[in-house]
Amino acid sequence: MSEELRITPRAEDFSAWYNDVIMRAELADYSPVRGCMVIRPHGYRIWELMQGALDGMFKETGHENAYFPLFIPESFLAKEAEHVEGFAPQTAVVTHGGGKELEEPLVVRPTSETIIYGMLAKWVQSYRDLPVLLNQWANIVRWEMRTRLFLRTTEFLWQEGHTAHATQQEAEEETLLILALYRRFMEEWMALPVLTGLKTESEKFAGAVRTYACEGLMQDNKALQAGTSHFLGQNFAKAFGTQFQTQDGKLDYVWSSSWGVSTRLIGGLIMTHSDDVGLVAPPRLAPIQVAIVPIWRNDDQKSLVLEAARAHEAALSGAGLRVRVDDREGMKPGAKYFDWEARGVPVRLEVGPRDVESQQAVLARRTGGKSPVSAAELVGQVTTALDEIQAALLEAARQRREENTVRNVTKEQLTELMAGAGGFAFGGYCGDEVCETAIQQETKATVRVLPDEEFRSEKTPSKCVWCGKKSVAEAVWARAY
Ligand SMILES: [Zn+2]
C-alpha cells in the first residue's frame, strides 16, 4: 500500500493525474518491456466484471466463444490488401522458433480476421452452416510508439467478435446490433454516455466497408473511441475463399462483421468518473462495492465492532454484493477511509461502538454524503445507495458532455475550441478528405463519427464547416486519445 502517494490534481496536469490514479488504486503498473503493462488484481477485477457483463450480452444474442491461435502466418495478413497496409507497420513478427529460422515468419495477432475467415473457408459449405456468430477473448499485440496505461499498450486484452452471414442485410444488422449492445454496456455498466455513428473513410478499420463507433468524452474534453463494430462486406471472404452454397444452389461469398472492445475501456472508466482523491468506480463494475471500516479504541470495543462488521458483511454478501471488512491493525480509520476512496469503493460503512449499541452503521458515499442506516434495513439501503450512485454518475457524465458540446460550429469556433477547451464540435462536412486532413493538421481534431440520427442536430448544417461547400453529413470533431 502506498498511502503517501500524492495524486496530481486534474487541473494541474491531467495526464499525470491519470497515471497517479492508476498507481494509487493499484490498477496497473509499468512492465520491464517498454509499452507493455501489468494489470494488477484491482484492475483485473474490473476487467473480469466487464467481461462477465459483455459475455452475458453476447451469449444472449446467440454468440459463442472460441479460441484461435496467437500466431498467424505472415502470408495470411497479406491476403487482404487494405488490411495488411493498415496493420503491417504495427506487427510483431516471429522469425525463429526452437532455435531455428522458421520457413514462414509468424505474425503475433494484431486482430484475428485473417485466421478466422481462413478457418471459416473450411467450416462453411452451405447456407445451412450460417450464420456463424463467434467471439474470442484474447490478447493482442500492436507495436505502439507512444503508450499510455490501458489506453494504448503494445499488448492489450480484448474481445473480438467475428460473424459470417448469408446476406448483406443480415451482416449489416449484426454490425448495428453490436453497436447498440456496446452502447448499452457503456451506459448501463460503465455509466459512460457515448455518441454512436459512422467513421469516415480515413478513420475506418483497415479492410472494412464501414466502421461504426462509440465515442465518449473524457474529463479533459478529449474523445475516447470506446468500441468499434465493422461491416466487412465480402472483403475477407473473397480474400480467403469463404464461399457457401446458397439456397438456390449457387455459390456466394459470406458477408461478415467484426467488432471489439478492449482493456482501453478501463482507461475510459477512470477518465470519465474519477476525481483528485482517486478512482471513482461505477458500482456495477467496482471490484469492492462496500468497504466496512470497524472503529475501535480498545480490545473490548474491537471484538464488539468486528462482530457487527462481520454480520453486516454476511448480510451484504448474501445479497450478492462485493464486500470487504477492513480489520487492518495499526491504521487509523481516517487513513482507511482515504485508502478506500482512492481505490474507488462506492460505499463505505463505518461501524463504531455507539453504532453497534444503536444497531446502525454510517453509510458514506464515495461521491459525497454521509447518513446513518439501521442494521435491519442495511441491505436495502446499501443497494439503493449503489443504484443511485450508478445513475448519478451516468447523469453527471451526460451533463458534462452536453455542457462541452457545441453545435453548428463555424471554422473560427472549431479552431478556437480545439486550441482551448476542447469537447465535441458538431458541424457540416462536405465529405472531402482534403477538408478532413486540413482540419486535423490545423486543429489536431479528427472526425469522431458522422453521428447516428438520435445525436444529430435538429437542423442539419447546410455548409461544410471548413470549405463552405455543400455539407453532405453532420460530423462530430474532437481531439482524441
Ligand atoms: Zn469541406
Short mmCIF file of C-alpha atoms in Angstrom, two decimals, residues 1 38 44 66 77 83-84 114 123 170 183 214 227 231 286 297 311 323 325 340 342-343 396 415 422 424 432 435 442:
data_model
loop_
_atom_site.label_atom_id
_atom_site.label_comp_id
_atom_site.label_asym_id
_atom_site.label_seq_id
_atom_site.Cartn_x
_atom_site.Cartn_y
_atom_site.Cartn_z
CA MET A 1 0.00 0.00 0.00
CA VAL A 38 1.00 -5.30 -15.79
CA TYR A 44 -8.00 -7.04 -13.44
CA ALA A 66 -13.98 -19.86 -29.44
CA LEU A 77 -2.16 -10.92 -43.40
CA HIS A 83 -5.79 -4.89 -44.06
CA VAL A 84 -2.07 -5.58 -44.48
CA THR A 114 -7.42 -13.38 -41.34
CA TRP A 123 -16.12 -24.92 -41.98
CA GLU A 170 -28.03 -9.85 -42.02
CA ARG A 183 -23.61 1.40 -26.14
CA CYS A 214 -18.99 4.52 -29.73
CA GLY A 227 -15.66 0.38 -29.14
CA PHE A 231 -19.32 -4.24 -41.59
CA ALA A 286 -16.44 -1.76 -8.70
CA ARG A 297 -10.09 2.16 20.74
CA ALA A 311 -22.61 -9.61 10.46
CA VAL A 323 -17.85 -6.51 0.38
CA VAL A 325 -14.18 -5.70 6.10
CA TRP A 340 -10.85 3.04 0.02
CA ALA A 342 -8.52 6.26 -3.66
CA ARG A 343 -9.47 2.74 -4.74
CA ALA A 396 -23.23 13.72 -14.38
CA THR A 415 -10.25 26.26 -34.40
CA GLY A 422 -11.91 21.02 -26.39
CA PHE A 424 -17.39 17.73 -29.12
CA ASP A 432 -13.94 15.63 -48.90
CA CYS A 435 -11.06 19.19 -45.53
CA GLU A 442 -4.67 22.84 -38.15
#
